[in-house]
Short mmCIF file of C-alpha atoms in Angstrom, two decimals:
data_model
loop_
_atom_site.label_atom_id
_atom_site.label_comp_id
_atom_site.label_asym_id
_atom_site.label_seq_id
_atom_site.Cartn_x
_atom_site.Cartn_y
_atom_site.Cartn_z
CA MET A 1 -1.37 16.89 -17.91
CA PRO A 2 2.18 16.21 -16.06
CA ARG A 3 4.36 13.36 -17.34
CA ILE A 4 4.16 9.93 -15.24
CA GLN A 5 7.42 9.44 -13.86
CA THR A 6 6.94 6.14 -11.95
CA LEU A 7 9.15 3.83 -14.07
CA ASP A 8 11.85 6.41 -14.94
CA ALA A 9 14.60 5.11 -12.78
CA TRP A 10 13.43 1.49 -12.95
CA LEU A 11 13.95 1.62 -16.80
CA ALA A 12 17.20 3.69 -16.75
CA TYR A 13 19.24 1.68 -14.27
CA ARG A 14 19.79 -2.29 -14.72
CA ASP A 15 21.17 -2.56 -11.15
CA PHE A 16 18.18 -0.84 -9.78
CA ARG A 17 15.81 -3.27 -11.56
CA PHE A 18 17.41 -6.14 -9.63
CA LEU A 19 17.24 -4.43 -6.41
CA TRP A 20 13.66 -3.56 -6.94
CA THR A 21 12.93 -7.06 -7.59
CA ALA A 22 14.60 -8.22 -4.33
CA ASN A 23 12.85 -5.74 -2.41
CA PHE A 24 9.54 -6.80 -3.68
CA CYS A 25 10.39 -10.69 -2.74
CA SER A 26 11.55 -9.58 0.70
CA ASN A 27 8.79 -7.31 1.36
CA THR A 28 6.10 -10.07 0.28
CA ALA A 29 7.84 -12.24 2.80
CA HIS A 30 7.86 -9.86 5.66
CA TRP A 31 4.10 -9.13 5.33
CA LEU A 32 3.38 -12.69 5.00
CA GLN A 33 5.32 -13.34 8.16
CA LEU A 34 3.48 -10.64 9.92
CA LEU A 35 0.06 -12.07 9.16
CA THR A 36 1.13 -15.82 9.89
CA LEU A 37 3.10 -15.30 13.28
CA GLY A 38 -0.18 -13.27 14.76
CA TRP A 39 -2.55 -15.80 13.72
CA LEU A 40 -0.52 -18.73 14.64
CA VAL A 41 -0.01 -17.28 18.15
CA ARG A 42 -3.81 -16.47 18.38
CA HIS A 43 -4.22 -20.29 17.37
CA LEU A 44 -1.78 -21.50 20.04
CA SER A 45 -2.94 -19.13 22.95
CA LEU A 46 -6.70 -19.25 22.21
CA ASP A 47 -7.63 -20.69 25.62
CA MET A 48 -4.98 -18.57 27.49
CA GLU A 49 -5.93 -15.68 29.69
CA GLN A 50 -3.24 -13.35 28.15
CA SER A 51 -4.04 -14.20 24.51
CA ALA A 52 -4.20 -10.41 23.31
CA LEU A 53 -0.95 -9.70 25.00
CA LEU A 54 0.73 -12.68 23.31
CA VAL A 55 -0.77 -11.82 19.84
CA VAL A 56 0.27 -8.03 20.03
CA GLY A 57 3.70 -9.14 21.52
CA ILE A 58 4.65 -11.13 18.63
CA GLY A 59 4.93 -8.17 16.28
CA GLY A 60 6.77 -6.26 18.94
CA THR A 61 9.15 -9.11 19.47
CA ALA A 62 10.23 -9.10 15.84
CA SER A 63 11.06 -5.26 16.18
CA LEU A 64 12.94 -5.77 19.43
CA PRO A 65 16.40 -6.45 18.03
CA SER A 66 16.36 -2.99 16.10
CA ILE A 67 16.81 -1.07 19.36
CA ILE A 68 20.25 -2.73 19.65
CA LEU A 69 21.28 -4.19 16.25
CA GLY A 70 19.88 -1.35 14.25
CA PRO A 71 22.78 1.27 15.07
CA TRP A 72 25.40 -1.39 15.02
CA GLY A 73 24.10 -2.97 11.75
CA GLY A 74 24.29 0.58 10.35
CA VAL A 75 28.04 0.44 11.15
CA LEU A 76 28.54 -2.91 9.32
CA GLY A 77 26.45 -1.62 6.45
CA ASP A 78 29.01 1.61 6.24
CA ARG A 79 31.88 -0.71 6.46
CA LEU A 80 31.21 -3.96 4.69
CA ASP A 81 30.11 -4.61 1.13
CA ARG A 82 26.31 -3.97 1.54
CA ARG A 83 25.22 -6.23 -1.30
CA ARG A 84 27.16 -9.16 0.12
CA LEU A 85 25.86 -8.37 3.52
CA ALA A 86 22.17 -8.23 2.47
CA MET A 87 22.76 -11.52 0.46
CA PHE A 88 24.03 -13.64 3.38
CA LEU A 89 21.24 -12.35 5.46
CA GLU A 90 18.76 -13.31 3.24
CA LEU A 91 20.21 -16.76 2.67
CA ALA A 92 20.10 -17.06 6.69
CA MET A 93 16.28 -16.15 6.66
CA PHE A 94 15.62 -18.57 4.09
CA CYS A 95 17.14 -21.61 6.22
CA LEU A 96 15.28 -20.21 9.23
CA ALA A 97 11.98 -19.98 7.64
CA PHE A 98 12.08 -23.38 5.94
CA THR A 99 13.27 -25.21 9.20
CA PHE A 100 10.43 -23.60 11.05
CA ALA A 101 7.77 -24.60 8.26
CA TRP A 102 8.75 -28.11 9.00
CA LEU A 103 8.43 -27.72 12.71
CA VAL A 104 5.09 -26.32 12.05
CA LYS A 105 4.10 -29.25 9.87
CA PHE A 106 5.09 -31.88 12.63
CA ASP A 107 2.94 -29.89 15.14
CA VAL A 108 5.63 -29.53 17.62
CA VAL A 109 5.46 -25.64 17.78
CA VAL A 110 4.29 -23.93 21.01
CA VAL A 111 3.99 -20.04 21.54
CA TRP A 112 7.64 -19.62 22.96
CA HIS A 113 8.98 -21.24 19.78
CA VAL A 114 7.11 -18.56 17.71
CA TYR A 115 8.68 -15.91 19.71
CA VAL A 116 12.08 -17.18 19.31
CA TYR A 117 11.47 -17.23 15.52
CA ALA A 118 10.19 -13.59 15.64
CA PHE A 119 13.11 -12.60 17.45
CA VAL A 120 15.98 -14.28 15.23
CA ALA A 121 13.83 -12.99 12.13
CA GLY A 122 13.87 -9.66 13.63
CA CYS A 123 17.57 -9.51 14.28
CA CYS A 124 18.14 -10.24 10.37
CA GLU A 125 15.62 -7.58 9.28
CA SER A 126 17.06 -4.88 11.54
CA ILE A 127 20.18 -5.13 9.80
CA LYS A 128 19.22 -5.81 6.15
CA MET A 129 16.34 -3.34 5.94
CA PRO A 130 18.71 -0.09 6.42
CA VAL A 131 21.30 -1.86 4.09
CA ARG A 132 18.65 -2.32 1.29
CA HIS A 133 17.58 1.37 1.68
CA ALA A 134 21.14 2.49 1.34
CA LEU A 135 21.73 0.11 -1.76
CA ILE A 136 18.89 2.34 -3.65
CA ALA A 137 21.42 5.36 -3.72
CA ASN A 138 24.13 3.02 -4.86
CA THR A 139 22.28 1.88 -7.71
CA VAL A 140 21.27 5.29 -9.20
CA SER A 141 22.63 8.76 -9.87
CA SER A 142 21.66 11.31 -7.29
CA ASP A 143 19.29 13.22 -9.69
CA SER A 144 17.30 9.81 -9.84
CA LEU A 145 17.27 9.08 -6.24
CA SER A 146 13.96 10.39 -5.20
CA ASN A 147 12.09 8.78 -8.00
CA ALA A 148 13.95 5.44 -7.51
CA PHE A 149 13.19 5.77 -3.63
CA THR A 150 9.60 6.29 -4.20
CA THR A 151 9.25 3.64 -6.80
CA SER A 152 10.97 1.17 -4.36
CA VAL A 153 8.77 1.99 -1.67
CA LEU A 154 5.82 0.81 -3.99
CA THR A 155 6.96 -2.78 -3.29
CA ILE A 156 6.01 -2.36 0.47
CA PRO A 157 2.35 -1.57 0.29
CA GLY A 158 2.15 -3.45 -3.02
CA THR A 159 3.26 -6.72 -1.41
CA ARG A 160 1.04 -5.70 1.62
CA MET A 161 -1.87 -6.18 -0.77
CA ILE A 162 -0.51 -9.68 -2.17
CA GLY A 163 1.16 -11.56 0.77
CA PRO A 164 -1.77 -11.23 3.67
CA PHE A 165 -4.40 -11.76 1.13
CA ILE A 166 -3.01 -15.12 -0.05
CA GLY A 167 -1.61 -15.79 3.55
CA GLY A 168 -4.87 -15.42 5.12
CA LEU A 169 -6.66 -17.83 2.64
CA LEU A 170 -3.92 -20.39 2.97
CA VAL A 171 -4.16 -20.32 6.71
CA THR A 172 -7.89 -20.75 6.61
CA SER A 173 -7.84 -23.61 4.14
CA LEU A 174 -4.43 -25.35 4.57
CA GLY A 175 -3.09 -24.32 7.97
CA PHE A 176 0.35 -22.52 8.69
CA PHE A 177 2.98 -24.68 6.96
CA TRP A 178 2.55 -23.36 3.35
CA ASN A 179 2.85 -19.84 4.53
CA PHE A 180 6.14 -20.50 6.12
CA THR A 181 7.47 -22.30 3.12
CA ILE A 182 6.35 -19.63 0.86
CA GLU A 183 8.09 -17.24 2.97
CA ALA A 184 11.24 -19.27 2.87
CA LEU A 185 11.19 -19.48 -1.12
CA LEU A 186 10.94 -15.58 -1.28
CA TYR A 187 13.98 -15.12 0.57
CA LEU A 188 15.83 -17.55 -1.53
CA ALA A 189 14.35 -15.32 -4.60
CA VAL A 190 15.90 -12.22 -3.02
CA PHE A 191 19.35 -13.80 -2.79
CA ILE A 192 19.02 -14.86 -6.46
CA SER A 193 18.14 -11.48 -7.33
CA LEU A 194 20.98 -9.84 -5.67
CA LEU A 195 23.63 -12.01 -7.35
CA PRO A 196 23.89 -10.08 -10.65
CA MET A 197 23.46 -6.50 -9.16
CA LYS A 198 26.41 -4.16 -8.96
CA THR A 199 26.72 -0.97 -6.78
CA PRO A 200 28.36 1.61 -9.37
CA PHE A 201 27.17 4.86 -7.25
CA THR A 202 28.80 4.03 -4.14
CA GLY A 203 30.44 7.02 -2.38
CA PRO A 204 33.55 7.36 -0.07
CA ARG A 205 33.31 5.83 3.29
CA ASN A 206 33.80 7.75 6.55
CA THR A 207 34.92 4.94 8.70
CA SER A 208 37.85 4.23 10.73
CA GLN A 209 40.73 1.92 9.90
CA SER A 210 40.51 -0.26 12.82
CA PHE A 211 38.12 -3.15 12.56
CA GLY A 212 38.21 -3.80 16.28
CA ILE A 213 35.63 -3.01 18.85
CA GLY A 214 37.20 0.30 19.59
CA GLY A 215 36.98 1.26 15.79
CA ILE A 216 33.38 0.15 15.31
CA PHE A 217 32.42 1.77 18.56
CA LYS A 218 34.09 5.13 17.10
CA ASP A 219 32.25 4.58 13.96
CA LEU A 220 28.84 4.57 15.94
CA VAL A 221 29.66 7.61 18.02
CA ASP A 222 30.67 9.39 14.81
CA GLY A 223 27.17 8.64 13.16
CA ILE A 224 25.41 9.95 16.18
CA LYS A 225 27.38 13.13 16.19
CA TYR A 226 26.76 13.40 12.62
CA LEU A 227 22.91 13.57 12.91
CA TRP A 228 22.98 15.83 15.92
CA LYS A 229 25.25 18.48 14.74
CA LYS A 230 25.26 18.38 11.02
CA GLN A 231 21.75 16.98 10.29
CA ARG A 232 19.60 18.30 13.23
CA VAL A 233 16.36 18.12 11.08
CA LEU A 234 16.70 14.26 10.77
CA THR A 235 17.10 14.04 14.47
CA LEU A 236 13.86 15.97 15.00
CA LEU A 237 12.26 13.81 12.32
CA PHE A 238 13.27 10.82 14.27
CA PHE A 239 11.29 12.00 17.20
CA LEU A 240 8.18 12.77 14.96
CA SER A 241 8.26 9.46 13.65
CA SER A 242 7.33 8.00 17.08
CA ALA A 243 3.67 9.09 16.52
CA PRO A 244 3.01 6.87 13.53
CA ASN A 245 5.95 4.28 13.69
CA ILE A 246 5.71 3.53 17.45
CA VAL A 247 2.26 4.77 18.92
CA CYS A 248 0.10 3.93 15.81
CA HIS A 249 1.94 0.91 14.23
CA PRO A 250 0.64 -1.55 16.86
CA LEU A 251 -2.76 -1.15 15.36
CA LEU A 252 -1.68 -3.84 12.74
CA PHE A 253 -0.57 -6.14 15.57
CA LEU A 254 -3.84 -5.72 17.19
CA LEU A 255 -5.85 -6.78 14.04
CA PRO A 256 -6.12 -10.55 15.08
CA VAL A 257 -7.62 -9.48 18.43
CA TYR A 258 -9.86 -6.57 16.72
CA ILE A 259 -11.18 -8.74 14.04
CA SER A 260 -11.87 -11.82 16.43
CA GLU A 261 -13.57 -9.81 19.35
CA VAL A 262 -15.21 -6.87 17.70
CA LEU A 263 -15.94 -8.06 14.21
CA GLY A 264 -16.47 -11.78 15.17
CA ARG A 265 -14.31 -12.94 11.94
CA GLY A 266 -11.48 -15.13 11.17
CA ALA A 267 -8.00 -15.21 9.81
CA ASP A 268 -9.22 -14.84 6.23
CA TYR A 269 -10.66 -11.39 7.15
CA GLY A 270 -7.23 -10.66 8.80
CA GLY A 271 -5.83 -11.09 5.34
CA TYR A 272 -8.31 -8.84 3.88
CA MET A 273 -7.42 -6.14 6.39
CA LEU A 274 -3.91 -6.09 5.82
CA SER A 275 -4.50 -6.42 2.01
CA LEU A 276 -6.69 -3.10 1.96
CA ASN A 277 -4.09 -1.44 4.24
CA GLY A 278 -1.75 -2.21 1.35
CA VAL A 279 -4.28 -1.01 -1.07
CA GLY A 280 -4.22 2.52 0.34
CA GLY A 281 -0.38 2.56 0.84
CA PHE A 282 0.07 1.59 -2.86
CA PHE A 283 -2.24 4.06 -4.34
CA MET A 284 -0.78 6.83 -2.27
CA VAL A 285 2.95 6.21 -3.34
CA LEU A 286 2.02 5.31 -6.69
CA ALA A 287 0.69 8.97 -7.00
CA MET A 288 3.86 10.30 -5.47
CA SER A 289 6.03 8.24 -7.95
CA ALA A 290 4.03 9.05 -10.89
CA PHE A 291 3.89 13.07 -10.33
CA GLY A 292 6.51 13.73 -7.99
CA PHE A 293 6.50 15.10 -4.47
CA PRO A 294 4.81 18.37 -3.64
CA LYS A 295 6.82 21.04 -2.15
CA ARG A 296 7.22 21.54 1.74
CA ARG A 297 8.08 17.82 2.43
CA GLY A 298 8.49 18.74 6.16
CA LEU A 299 5.00 19.95 6.56
CA LEU A 300 3.87 16.95 4.59
CA CYS A 301 5.52 14.70 7.19
CA VAL A 302 3.95 16.24 10.11
CA LEU A 303 0.33 16.23 8.55
CA SER A 304 0.64 12.60 7.44
CA ALA A 305 1.83 11.76 10.99
CA LEU A 306 -1.30 13.70 12.51
CA ALA A 307 -3.58 11.96 9.85
CA SER A 308 -2.53 8.49 10.96
CA ALA A 309 -3.25 9.24 14.62
CA ILE A 310 -6.76 10.68 13.85
CA LEU A 311 -7.28 7.35 12.02
CA THR A 312 -6.21 5.23 14.88
CA LEU A 313 -8.59 7.04 17.03
CA LEU A 314 -11.29 6.35 14.64
CA MET A 315 -10.48 2.65 14.39
CA GLY A 316 -11.15 2.32 18.23
CA LEU A 317 -14.41 3.96 17.73
CA SER A 318 -15.39 1.70 14.70
CA MET A 319 -17.69 -1.19 15.45
CA TRP A 320 -18.67 -1.94 11.83
CA LEU A 321 -16.94 -3.96 9.23
CA PHE A 322 -17.35 -1.44 6.28
CA MET A 323 -16.18 1.31 8.48
CA ALA A 324 -13.08 -0.66 9.81
CA PHE A 325 -12.12 -1.71 5.98
CA LEU A 326 -12.02 2.24 5.19
CA VAL A 327 -10.12 3.31 8.14
CA VAL A 328 -7.32 0.70 7.63
CA THR A 329 -7.17 1.46 4.00
CA LEU A 330 -6.66 5.17 4.79
CA PHE A 331 -4.20 4.27 7.62
CA GLY A 332 -2.02 2.41 5.14
CA ALA A 333 -2.19 5.32 2.83
CA THR A 334 -1.12 7.87 5.53
CA GLN A 335 1.54 5.65 6.93
CA THR A 336 3.03 5.35 3.70
CA LEU A 337 2.98 8.90 2.77
CA PHE A 338 4.88 9.85 6.07
CA ARG A 339 7.40 6.95 5.54
CA THR A 340 8.04 7.78 2.11
CA THR A 341 8.51 11.33 2.66
CA ASN A 342 10.60 10.94 5.73
CA GLY A 343 12.87 8.41 3.62
CA VAL A 344 13.13 10.68 0.62
CA LEU A 345 14.47 13.53 2.93
CA THR A 346 16.79 11.26 4.68
CA GLN A 347 18.24 9.79 1.57
CA THR A 348 18.64 13.34 -0.24
CA LEU A 349 20.12 15.07 2.85
CA VAL A 350 22.64 12.43 4.20
CA ASP A 351 26.13 11.81 3.07
CA ASP A 352 26.66 7.96 1.45
CA GLY A 353 29.27 7.35 4.16
CA TYR A 354 26.74 7.75 6.87
CA ARG A 355 23.75 6.36 4.98
CA VAL A 356 23.26 2.95 6.67
CA ARG A 357 24.17 4.10 10.13
CA THR A 358 21.14 7.08 9.69
CA ASN A 359 18.93 4.33 8.52
CA GLY A 360 20.00 1.96 11.52
CA VAL A 361 18.92 4.81 13.96
CA TYR A 362 15.56 5.07 12.35
CA GLN A 363 15.35 1.10 12.31
CA MET A 364 16.23 1.51 16.09
CA GLY A 365 13.03 3.62 16.69
CA MET A 366 11.03 1.32 14.98
CA GLY A 367 12.21 -1.52 17.44
CA MET A 368 10.90 0.83 20.41
CA VAL A 369 7.50 -0.39 19.19
CA ILE A 370 7.64 -3.57 21.30
CA PHE A 371 7.38 -1.39 24.45
CA ILE A 372 4.33 0.11 23.55
CA SER A 373 3.08 -3.22 22.02
CA LEU A 374 3.41 -5.05 25.04
CA PHE A 375 1.73 -2.46 26.97
CA VAL A 376 -1.26 -2.09 24.55
CA GLY A 377 -1.62 -5.87 24.37
CA TRP A 378 -1.62 -5.93 28.22
CA VAL A 379 -4.27 -2.95 28.54
CA ALA A 380 -6.50 -4.65 25.74
CA GLY A 381 -6.65 -7.98 27.69
CA GLN A 382 -7.68 -5.88 30.72
CA THR A 383 -10.00 -3.46 29.21
CA SER A 384 -10.91 -3.80 25.40
CA VAL A 385 -9.19 -3.32 22.11
CA ASN A 386 -11.35 -0.23 21.22
CA PHE A 387 -10.20 1.42 24.42
CA VAL A 388 -6.65 1.01 23.75
CA LEU A 389 -6.82 2.09 20.11
CA VAL A 390 -8.52 5.38 21.15
CA ALA A 391 -5.89 5.93 23.80
CA MET A 392 -3.11 5.32 21.09
CA GLY A 393 -4.81 7.85 18.73
CA ILE A 394 -4.92 10.59 21.46
CA LEU A 395 -1.22 10.29 22.18
CA ALA A 396 -0.08 10.32 18.57
CA ILE A 397 -2.41 13.29 18.03
CA ILE A 398 -0.50 15.21 20.88
CA ILE A 399 2.79 14.33 19.42
CA SER A 400 1.99 15.34 15.94
CA CYS A 401 0.40 18.67 17.00
CA ALA A 402 3.79 19.58 19.04
CA PHE A 403 5.67 19.54 15.84
CA LEU A 404 2.83 21.16 13.88
CA PHE A 405 2.79 24.21 16.11
CA GLY A 406 6.25 24.11 17.59
CA SER A 407 8.89 23.11 15.10
CA LYS A 408 9.65 25.48 12.26
CA LEU A 409 12.66 23.48 11.05
CA VAL A 410 10.79 20.45 10.21
CA ARG A 411 7.71 22.25 8.82
CA ASN A 412 10.06 24.34 6.48
CA GLN A 413 11.83 21.65 4.89
CA PRO A 414 11.51 22.03 1.15
#
């Protein structure tokens, strides 16, 4: 039997344990926020004609800042102390979430307030996410990086099981106030976890000496040239990621509409759905962290993107609760497989001086989800949520097959 490797990096590196704890709390807050915002907009817009568009648009709005701030945040992360930058952003999110919780408590929130909250939260997330990913490589040695990254990814589907499950029950029984309060306390826990952490494996920075606009812009251009000329495979993987991360990802934003209109259920079932999505992802990444990655990681990226596309199509064809539970669980597994494999390839190929800028470019790609989210929300309002899910699945299948049959550079990555 192969040796279980899941906790190798976690046990070996004290600073990585602090970062892992911070990531666990931050990701729990993120999934709790995603569930709560969607159902809060659904509650506030229930009598509006464009309710489906507003529900889907809230998830896209949280991703919108990544288009602009993702690359610039990458420049800041490669210039500044990454740990201190992450701590500042988490403290800002604590203040924002706690304030919004009391606005909800006093019943003064309308739909546009929720959109403002989602946008500001998205600004912080678009910077802190690539910084936290880069910090993994700064807390472990290079030979432990793959294991550490995979173990860190465990916090994403793992918290997707916990946060939405509890959040859905709280929304149904107590309302929205406690969800935002718990979210705020989780951000505070991230700040506390990062206080004692050090970054002993930080490499040299390839940034210019100037701290003016010209120097920052020069660093941004330098990062883009680096990806295009020296890491062409990462550029291709960025375009491949459009299938699972941009085309298929709005499936999660559509869940409040799908559960209400197709399954005839409430917010508690929304929590169950996101939790099952987390279960699928958790067991997938647990297997990878326990036994290591198989060979041909590039081909694995392509196949996992194709599987996510097929499952999106099947979700659109499903009318039964059990089938929807099964599909959303497998969807979480394939999404996690793609992002983990893609993330490990990125972390192992890129130089540390370009690490946050590279992650920032990928974060920018995630921000593009708002455009298709708004479009599919509008189409769902005009037609049906089933129709739009089928269309999303077909488009993602076409993109994935283009790489499966047309890109040897990606398929042949070891």
